[in-house]
XYZ file of C-alpha atoms in Angstrom:
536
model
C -26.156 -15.979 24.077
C -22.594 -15.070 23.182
C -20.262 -13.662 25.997
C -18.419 -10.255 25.374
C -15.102 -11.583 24.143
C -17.288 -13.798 21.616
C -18.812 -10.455 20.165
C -15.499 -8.694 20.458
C -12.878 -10.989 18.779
C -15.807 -11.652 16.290
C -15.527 -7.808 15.459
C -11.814 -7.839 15.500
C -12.394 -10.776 12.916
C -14.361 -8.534 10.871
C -12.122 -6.111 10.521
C -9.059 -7.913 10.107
C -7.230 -7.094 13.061
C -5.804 -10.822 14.494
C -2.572 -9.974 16.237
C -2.303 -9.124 19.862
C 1.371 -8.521 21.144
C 1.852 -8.871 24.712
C 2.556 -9.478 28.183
C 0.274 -10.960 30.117
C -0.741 -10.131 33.177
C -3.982 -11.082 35.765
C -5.630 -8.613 34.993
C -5.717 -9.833 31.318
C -6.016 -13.342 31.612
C -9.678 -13.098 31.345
C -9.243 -11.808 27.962
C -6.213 -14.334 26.909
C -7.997 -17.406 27.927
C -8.571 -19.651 25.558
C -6.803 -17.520 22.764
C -8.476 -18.176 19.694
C -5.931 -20.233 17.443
C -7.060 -17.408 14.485
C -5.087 -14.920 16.509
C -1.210 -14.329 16.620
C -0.078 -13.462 19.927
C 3.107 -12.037 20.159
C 5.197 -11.588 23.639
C 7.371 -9.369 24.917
C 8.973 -9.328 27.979
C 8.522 -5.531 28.881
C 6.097 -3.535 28.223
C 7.818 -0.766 26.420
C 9.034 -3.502 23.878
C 5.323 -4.432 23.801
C 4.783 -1.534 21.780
C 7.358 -0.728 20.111
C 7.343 -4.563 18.469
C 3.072 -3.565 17.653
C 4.561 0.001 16.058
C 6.946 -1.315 13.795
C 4.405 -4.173 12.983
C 1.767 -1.950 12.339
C 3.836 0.069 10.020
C 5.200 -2.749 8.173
C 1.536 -4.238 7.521
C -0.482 -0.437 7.557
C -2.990 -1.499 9.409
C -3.985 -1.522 13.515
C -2.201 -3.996 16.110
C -3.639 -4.678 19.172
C -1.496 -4.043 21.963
C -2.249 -5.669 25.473
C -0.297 -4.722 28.618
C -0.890 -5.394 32.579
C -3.143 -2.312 34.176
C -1.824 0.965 34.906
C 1.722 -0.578 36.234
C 2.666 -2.386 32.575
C 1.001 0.829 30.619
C 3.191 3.028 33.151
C 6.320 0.793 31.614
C 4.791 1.372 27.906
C 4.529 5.095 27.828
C 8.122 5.917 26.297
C 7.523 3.908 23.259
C 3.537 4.804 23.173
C 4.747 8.899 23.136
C 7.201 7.380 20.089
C 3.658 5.447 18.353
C 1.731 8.553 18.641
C 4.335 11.341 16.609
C 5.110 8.400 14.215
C 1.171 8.831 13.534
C 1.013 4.642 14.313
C -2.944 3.447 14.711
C -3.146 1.046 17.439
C -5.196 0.056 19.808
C -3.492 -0.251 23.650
C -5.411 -1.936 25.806
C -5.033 -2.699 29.496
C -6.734 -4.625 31.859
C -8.419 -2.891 35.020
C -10.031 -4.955 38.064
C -13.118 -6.054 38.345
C -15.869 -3.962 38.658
C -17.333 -5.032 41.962
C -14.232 -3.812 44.004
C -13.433 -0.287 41.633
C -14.941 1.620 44.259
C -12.059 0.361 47.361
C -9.398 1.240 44.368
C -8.498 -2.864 45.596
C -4.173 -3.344 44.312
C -3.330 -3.365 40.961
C -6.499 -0.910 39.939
C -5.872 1.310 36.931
C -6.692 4.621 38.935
C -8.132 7.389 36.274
C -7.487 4.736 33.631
C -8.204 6.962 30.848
C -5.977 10.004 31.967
C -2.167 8.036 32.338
C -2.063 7.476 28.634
C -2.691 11.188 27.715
C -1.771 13.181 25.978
C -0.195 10.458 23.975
C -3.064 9.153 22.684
C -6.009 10.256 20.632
C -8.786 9.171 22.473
C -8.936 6.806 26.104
C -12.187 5.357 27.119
C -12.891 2.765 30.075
C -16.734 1.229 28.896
C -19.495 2.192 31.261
C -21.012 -1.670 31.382
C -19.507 -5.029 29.695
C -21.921 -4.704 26.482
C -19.875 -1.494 25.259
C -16.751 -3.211 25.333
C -17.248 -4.440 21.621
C -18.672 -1.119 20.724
C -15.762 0.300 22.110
C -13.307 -1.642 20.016
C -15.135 -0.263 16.922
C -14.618 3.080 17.913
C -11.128 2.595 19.100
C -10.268 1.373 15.403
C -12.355 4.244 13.916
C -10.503 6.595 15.964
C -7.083 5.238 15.340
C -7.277 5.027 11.341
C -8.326 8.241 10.702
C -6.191 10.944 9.732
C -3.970 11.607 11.876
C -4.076 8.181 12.486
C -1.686 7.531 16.213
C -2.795 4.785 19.067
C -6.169 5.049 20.849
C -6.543 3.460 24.491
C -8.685 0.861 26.463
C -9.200 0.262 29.606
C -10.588 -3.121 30.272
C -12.329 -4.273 33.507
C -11.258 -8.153 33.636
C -14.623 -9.328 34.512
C -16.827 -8.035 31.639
C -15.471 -11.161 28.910
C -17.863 -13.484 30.671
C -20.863 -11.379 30.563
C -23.756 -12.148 27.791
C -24.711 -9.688 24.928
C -27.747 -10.071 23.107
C -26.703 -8.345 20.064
C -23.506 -8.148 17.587
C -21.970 -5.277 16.732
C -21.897 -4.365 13.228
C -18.773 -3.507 11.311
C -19.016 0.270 9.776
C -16.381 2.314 7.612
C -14.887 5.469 7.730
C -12.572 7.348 5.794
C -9.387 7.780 6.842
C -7.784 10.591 4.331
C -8.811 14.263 3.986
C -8.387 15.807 1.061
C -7.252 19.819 0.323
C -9.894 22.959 1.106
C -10.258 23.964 -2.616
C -9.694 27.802 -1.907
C -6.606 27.246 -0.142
C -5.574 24.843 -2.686
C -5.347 27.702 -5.308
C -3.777 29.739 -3.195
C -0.621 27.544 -2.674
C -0.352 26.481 -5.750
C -0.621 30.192 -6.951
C 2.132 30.912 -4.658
C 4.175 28.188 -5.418
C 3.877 28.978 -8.901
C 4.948 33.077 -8.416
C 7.637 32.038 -5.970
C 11.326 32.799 -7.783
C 13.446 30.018 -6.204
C 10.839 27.699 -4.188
C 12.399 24.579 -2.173
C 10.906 21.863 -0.896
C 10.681 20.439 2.312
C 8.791 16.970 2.955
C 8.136 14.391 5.986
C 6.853 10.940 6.898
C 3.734 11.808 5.775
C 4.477 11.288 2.088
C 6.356 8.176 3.276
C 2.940 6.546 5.275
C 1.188 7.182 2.964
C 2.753 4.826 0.514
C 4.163 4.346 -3.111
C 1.326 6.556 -4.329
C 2.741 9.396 -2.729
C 6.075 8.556 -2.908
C 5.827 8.815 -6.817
C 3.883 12.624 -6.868
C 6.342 14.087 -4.686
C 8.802 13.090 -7.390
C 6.839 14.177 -9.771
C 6.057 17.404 -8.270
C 9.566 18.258 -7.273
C 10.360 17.269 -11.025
C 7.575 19.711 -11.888
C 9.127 22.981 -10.073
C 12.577 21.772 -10.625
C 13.128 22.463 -6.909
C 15.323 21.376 -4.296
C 14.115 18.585 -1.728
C 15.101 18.640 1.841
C 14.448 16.190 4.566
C 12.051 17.637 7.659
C 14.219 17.751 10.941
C 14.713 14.020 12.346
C 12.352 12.571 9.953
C 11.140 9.388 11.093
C 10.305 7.846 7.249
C 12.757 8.287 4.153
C 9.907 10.846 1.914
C 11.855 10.875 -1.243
C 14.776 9.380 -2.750
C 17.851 10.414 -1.448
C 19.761 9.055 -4.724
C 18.269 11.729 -7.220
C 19.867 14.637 -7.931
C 17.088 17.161 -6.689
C 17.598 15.719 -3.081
C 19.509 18.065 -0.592
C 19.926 15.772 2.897
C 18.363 16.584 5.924
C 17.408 19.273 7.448
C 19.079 20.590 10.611
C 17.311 20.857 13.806
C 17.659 23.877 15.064
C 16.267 27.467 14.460
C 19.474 29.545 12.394
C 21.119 26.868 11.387
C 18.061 25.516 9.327
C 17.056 28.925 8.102
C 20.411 29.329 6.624
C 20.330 26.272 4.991
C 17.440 27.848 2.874
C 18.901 30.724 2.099
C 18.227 32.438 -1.160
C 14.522 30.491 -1.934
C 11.835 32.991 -1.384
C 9.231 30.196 -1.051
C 9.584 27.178 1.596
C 6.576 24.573 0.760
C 6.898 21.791 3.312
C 4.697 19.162 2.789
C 4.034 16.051 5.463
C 5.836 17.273 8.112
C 6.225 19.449 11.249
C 7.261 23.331 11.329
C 9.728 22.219 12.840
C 11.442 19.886 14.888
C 13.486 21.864 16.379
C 15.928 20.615 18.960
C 18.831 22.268 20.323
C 18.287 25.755 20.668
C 20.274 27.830 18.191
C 18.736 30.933 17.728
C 18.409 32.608 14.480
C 15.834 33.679 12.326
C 13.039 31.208 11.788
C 12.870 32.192 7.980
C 15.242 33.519 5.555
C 15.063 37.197 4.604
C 12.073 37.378 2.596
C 11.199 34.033 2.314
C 7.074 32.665 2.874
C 6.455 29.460 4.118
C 3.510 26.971 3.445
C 3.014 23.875 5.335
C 0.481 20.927 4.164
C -0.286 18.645 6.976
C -2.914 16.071 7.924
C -2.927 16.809 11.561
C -4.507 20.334 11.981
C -2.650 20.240 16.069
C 0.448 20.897 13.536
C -0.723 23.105 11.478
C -1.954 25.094 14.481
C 1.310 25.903 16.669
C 3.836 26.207 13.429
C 5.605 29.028 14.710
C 5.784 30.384 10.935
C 4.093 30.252 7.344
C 0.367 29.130 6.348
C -1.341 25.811 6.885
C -3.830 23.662 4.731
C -4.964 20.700 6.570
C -4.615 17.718 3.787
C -3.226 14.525 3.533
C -0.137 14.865 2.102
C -0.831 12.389 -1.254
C -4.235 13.999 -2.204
C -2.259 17.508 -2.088
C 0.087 16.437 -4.255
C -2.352 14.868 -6.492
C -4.384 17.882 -6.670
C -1.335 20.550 -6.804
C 0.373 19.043 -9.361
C -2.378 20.030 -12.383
C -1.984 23.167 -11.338
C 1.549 23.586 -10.954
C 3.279 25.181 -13.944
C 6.312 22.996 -14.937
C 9.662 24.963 -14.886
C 12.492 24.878 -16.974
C 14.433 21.544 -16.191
C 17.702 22.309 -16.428
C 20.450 19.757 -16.094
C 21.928 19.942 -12.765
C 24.462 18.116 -10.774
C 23.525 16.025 -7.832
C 23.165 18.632 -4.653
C 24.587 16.266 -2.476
C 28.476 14.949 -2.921
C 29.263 11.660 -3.340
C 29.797 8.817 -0.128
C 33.166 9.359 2.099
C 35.450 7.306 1.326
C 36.310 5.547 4.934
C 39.832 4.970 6.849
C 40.378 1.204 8.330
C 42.341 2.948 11.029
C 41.461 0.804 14.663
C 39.124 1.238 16.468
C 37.062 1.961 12.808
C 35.049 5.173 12.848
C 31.423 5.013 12.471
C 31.517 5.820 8.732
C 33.601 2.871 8.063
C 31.320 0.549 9.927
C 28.665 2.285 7.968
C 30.499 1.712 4.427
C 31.415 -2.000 5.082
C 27.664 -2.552 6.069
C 26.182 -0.655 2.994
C 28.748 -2.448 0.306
C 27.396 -5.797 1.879
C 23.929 -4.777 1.868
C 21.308 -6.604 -0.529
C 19.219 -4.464 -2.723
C 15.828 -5.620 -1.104
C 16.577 -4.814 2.812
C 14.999 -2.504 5.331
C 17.236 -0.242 7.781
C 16.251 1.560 11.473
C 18.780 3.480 13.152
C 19.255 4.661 17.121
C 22.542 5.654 16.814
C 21.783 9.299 17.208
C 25.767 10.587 17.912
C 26.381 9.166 14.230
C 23.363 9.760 12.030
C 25.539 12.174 9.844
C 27.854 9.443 8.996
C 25.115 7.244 8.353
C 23.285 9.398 6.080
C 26.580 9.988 4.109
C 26.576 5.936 3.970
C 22.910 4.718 3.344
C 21.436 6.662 0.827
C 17.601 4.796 0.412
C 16.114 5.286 -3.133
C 12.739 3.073 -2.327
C 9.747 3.603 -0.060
C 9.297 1.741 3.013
C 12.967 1.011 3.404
C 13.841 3.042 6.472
C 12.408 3.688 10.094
C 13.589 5.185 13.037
C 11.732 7.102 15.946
C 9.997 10.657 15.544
C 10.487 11.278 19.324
C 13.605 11.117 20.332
C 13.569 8.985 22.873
C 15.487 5.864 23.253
C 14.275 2.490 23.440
C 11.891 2.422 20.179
C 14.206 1.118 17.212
C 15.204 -2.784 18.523
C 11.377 -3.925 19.266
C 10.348 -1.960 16.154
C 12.891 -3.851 13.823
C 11.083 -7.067 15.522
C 7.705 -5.895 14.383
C 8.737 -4.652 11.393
C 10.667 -8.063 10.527
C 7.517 -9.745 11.742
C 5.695 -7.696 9.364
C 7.424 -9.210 6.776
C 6.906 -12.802 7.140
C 3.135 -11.845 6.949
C 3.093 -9.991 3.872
C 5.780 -12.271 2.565
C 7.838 -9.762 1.096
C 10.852 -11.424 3.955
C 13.337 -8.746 3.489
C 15.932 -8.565 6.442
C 15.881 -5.780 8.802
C 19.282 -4.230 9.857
C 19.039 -2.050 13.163
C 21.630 -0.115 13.552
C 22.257 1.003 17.621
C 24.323 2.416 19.663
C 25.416 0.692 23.201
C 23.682 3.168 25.136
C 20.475 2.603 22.869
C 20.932 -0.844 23.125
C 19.941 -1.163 26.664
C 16.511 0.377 26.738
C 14.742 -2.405 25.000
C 17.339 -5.179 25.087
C 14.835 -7.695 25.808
C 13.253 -7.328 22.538
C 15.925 -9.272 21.515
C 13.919 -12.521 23.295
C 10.874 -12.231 21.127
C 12.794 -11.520 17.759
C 14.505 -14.873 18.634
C 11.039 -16.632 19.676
C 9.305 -15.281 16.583
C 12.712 -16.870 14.145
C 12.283 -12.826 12.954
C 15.218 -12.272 10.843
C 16.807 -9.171 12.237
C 20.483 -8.002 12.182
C 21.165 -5.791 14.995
C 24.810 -4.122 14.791
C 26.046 -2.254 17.874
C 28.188 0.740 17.602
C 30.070 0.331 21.167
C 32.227 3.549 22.336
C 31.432 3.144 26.347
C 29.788 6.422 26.232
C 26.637 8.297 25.632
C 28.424 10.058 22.720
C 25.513 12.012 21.607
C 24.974 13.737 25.277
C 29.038 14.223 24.972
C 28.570 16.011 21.876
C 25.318 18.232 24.093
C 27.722 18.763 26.853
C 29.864 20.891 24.446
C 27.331 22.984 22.717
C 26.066 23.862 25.929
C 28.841 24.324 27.867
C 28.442 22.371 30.521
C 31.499 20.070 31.449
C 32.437 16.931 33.973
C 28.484 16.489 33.737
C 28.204 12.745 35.261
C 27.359 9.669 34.041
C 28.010 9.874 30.187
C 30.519 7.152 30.389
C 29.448 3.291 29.761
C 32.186 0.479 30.306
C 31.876 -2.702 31.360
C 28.673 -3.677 28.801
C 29.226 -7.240 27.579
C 26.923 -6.950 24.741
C 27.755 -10.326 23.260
C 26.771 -12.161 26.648
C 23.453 -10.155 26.821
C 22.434 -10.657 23.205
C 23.719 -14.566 23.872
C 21.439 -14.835 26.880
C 18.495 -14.287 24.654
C 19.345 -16.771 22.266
C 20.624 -14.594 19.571
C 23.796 -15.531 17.247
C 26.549 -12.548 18.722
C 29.565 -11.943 17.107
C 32.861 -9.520 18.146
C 34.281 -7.660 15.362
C 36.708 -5.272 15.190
C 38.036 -4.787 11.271
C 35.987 -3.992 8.624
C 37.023 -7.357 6.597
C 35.721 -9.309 9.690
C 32.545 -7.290 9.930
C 31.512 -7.856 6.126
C 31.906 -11.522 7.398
C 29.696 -11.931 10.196
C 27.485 -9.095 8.153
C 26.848 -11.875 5.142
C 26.976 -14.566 7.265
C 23.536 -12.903 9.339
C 22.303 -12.752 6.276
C 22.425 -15.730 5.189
C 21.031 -17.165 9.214
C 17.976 -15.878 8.358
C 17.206 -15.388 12.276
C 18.413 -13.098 14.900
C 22.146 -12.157 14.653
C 23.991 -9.316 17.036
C 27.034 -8.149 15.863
C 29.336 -5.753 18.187
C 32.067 -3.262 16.568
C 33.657 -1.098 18.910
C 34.280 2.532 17.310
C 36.283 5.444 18.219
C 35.353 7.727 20.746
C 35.718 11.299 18.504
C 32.731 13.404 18.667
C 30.450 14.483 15.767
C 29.001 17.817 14.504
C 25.380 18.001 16.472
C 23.741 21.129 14.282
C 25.481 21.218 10.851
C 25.441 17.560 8.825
């Protein structure tokens, strides 16, 4: 009869899910042995670059990754970038070895003690299987779980002695669906309001952008419909629409009166694919303009439950549009001029400031390329830089917490040898960024992933600088960073690393990554003058 882990990668077979990225452990061994050679297995040396390589894969191909890490100890190391899989709505499956059964009851070392509660709440669903023959059975419902709408990671725990144990029966494959479309009632409703509404603006989020090119193309066409305004959702983790035409407004600020007076003057706020809202700091103001409704569309109904303002329909974002736009009544499309002005133009002054760095990247940049960013002191100047007119072109965290963008750019470079697309992937970080998942830089070498990592170095944690100064709270320690050798750490991995301090030299070593076609760090120290935190 076939053993456990014949049933179970048969499954995984079935439904196309062969990659595993890793780091081993003995408590997984029993599953890793004698890795089929049908399977990719991708490793990591750390846990939390474990998954954050599996998110940004995932996203690049849509579809799960299995993720494998060592008991509760290597899932303790994951849970920073697992908290960043589940709010970027990312299906995959974590799994972790636990000990064998026999001894669960002594709690022997190295037992995953209440397995299926150190994952939550960021996960949809944990499960440890109740006897080796679920284990397959498990899988399937892992996958099931994880797809559907809102689709986030799902986790396993996985006594290391059940592979060997004999099933006598398969498993067999079964679909769901995975979108939801719009209550028909409510549907009306919005659209009647959308269509009574005197100066409506829009507001959309990832949503539209994980969806795909589908949905990409009716939010243009529904913005183009109501001739309205399109902002960016508060740290948006996926570009939604492009920010080249001339209905596009930026992004949203993060914080309660500063956003609200951004929409000033619309009496109707229709976001679409996104929370209401991320806020973060607190500035406090009123949540809506004077006289203003909101209406949020969102596929996760935890969302649409705490919005602090405005009605909710539970949709995916796509079929919304789909089934909003007949009923939207097109308004009169005036010319306008573009809402947003054109790109700084930078100084060369030394040390460069981050919008030069940003302008000599961007002027080298191919067409065809795909961008991350964890450089949070400097987004402003980024945005002013990179303006991204096609789906699936940027990605960055929809957490906030360090640590996610360098493994992700691995996945998501990874992603596109398999789909053989091979456009490069240029992470921008920041030096404090850097260090959270540094060794992420090992597997992008390993895998020949061709990623271009470009480090913003200012010896400081200029973003918490910037904190320390809205808040009022001075000689707070610890903020400064000198003494990083970034060059000799990317080095030690086996990456290309470069020092570059002029704009003409980084343009260089920025074409010459390009053409290496592998791993390539490139270090450009910056000034040390602080940003704008709310207002960008």
């Amino acid at each position: 009869m076939p053993t456990v882990k014949e049933v179970t990668f048969n499954l995984l077979r079935k439904l196309g899910i062969t990659t595993v990225v890793g780091n081993p452990g003995s408590t997984e061994e029993t599953f890793l042995k004698n890795f089929p050679e049908d399977f990719d297995y991708v490793m990591a040396l750390q846990e939390a670059s474990v998954v954050g390589i599996a998110d940004g894969l995932s996203q690049g191909l849509r579809k799960p990754v299995i993720v494998n890490v060592h008991t509760g100890a290597g899932l303790g190391n994951a849970m920073g970038n697992l908290l960043t899989a589940y709010l970027n709505k990312t299906p995959l499956i974590i799994t972790a070895g636990q000990q064998t059964r026999e001894m669960l009851l002594m709690e022997p070392f190295l037992t995953n003690i209440d397995s299926t509660q150190l994952p939550k709440p960021w996960v949809k669903w944990a499960y440890q299987p109740a006897r080796a023959e679920d284990v397959p059975g498990a899988f399937l419902r892992a996958y099931a779980m994880a797809i559907q709408e809102p689709a986030g990671p799902v986790f396993l725990s996985l006594p290391l002695d059940d592979w060997d144990k004999e099933m006598s029966f398969e498993v067999p494959v079964r679909s769901v669906s995975t979108r939801k479309g719009p209550e028909p009632d409510c549907l009306k409703t919005f659209a009647d309001k959308i269509n009574a509404a005197r100066n409506p603006v829009l507001v959309y989020g990832g949503d539209i952008a994980r969806i795909g090119q589908t949905a990409w193309s009716s939010g243009i066409a529904f913005a183009e419909k109501i001739n309205a305004p399109v902002w960016e959702a508060p740290f948006c983790e996926r570009t939604p629409f492009p920010e080249t035409h001339a209905l596009y407004a930026g992004e949203l600020p993060a914080a309660i009166g500063p956003l609200s007076d951004k929409l000033a003057n619309h009496d109707l706020i229709v976001v679409i694919g996104a929370p209401v809202f991320r806020y973060y700091p607190y500035v406090p103001g009123s949540y809506l303009p004077n006289g203003a409704q909101l209406i949020q569309v969102t596929d996760d109904p935890d969302e649409a439950a705490k919005a602090i303002v405005g009605d909710s329909l539970v949709s995916d974002a796509g079929l919304f549009l789909d089934a909003a736009l007949p009923l939207i009544k097109s308004r009169a499309n005036q010319a306008k001029a573009p809402l947003r002005l054109a790109p700084k133009t930078p100084s060369h002054e030394l040390p460069l400031a981050p919008l030069a760095v940003f302008a000599a990247l961007k002027a080298n940049s191919p067409k065809e390329l795909i961008v991350t960013n964890e450089s949070p002191s400097n987004t402003a100047d980024f945005q002013d830089q990179f303006r991204f007119d096609q789906p699936d072109s940027f990605y960055t965290f929809a957490s906030g917490g360090l640590g996610w963008n360098m493994p992700a750019s691995v996945g998501l470079a990874l992603a596109e040898k398999k789909n053989g697309r091979n456009r490069p992937v240029l992470c921008v970080m920041g030096d404090g960024s850097y260090q959270y998942s540094l060794q992420s830089v090992y597997t992008a070498v390993q895998q020949k992933a061709h990623v271009i990592y470009v480090v913003l170095q200012n010896e400081e944690y200029g973003i918490l600088k910037e904190f320390a100064v809205l808040e009022e709270t001075p000689n707070v320690p610890g903020l400064d960073l000198p003494g990083l050798d970034i060059v000799s750490l990317a080095k030690g991995y086996g990456a290309n690393a470069i020092h570059v301090e002029t704009t003409d030299d980084l343009g260089k070593a920025y074409c010459n990554a390009l053409e290496f076609k592998g791993t390539s760090v490139i270090v450009v120290p910056i000034t040390k003058k602080l940003g704008n935190l709310i207002q960008k």
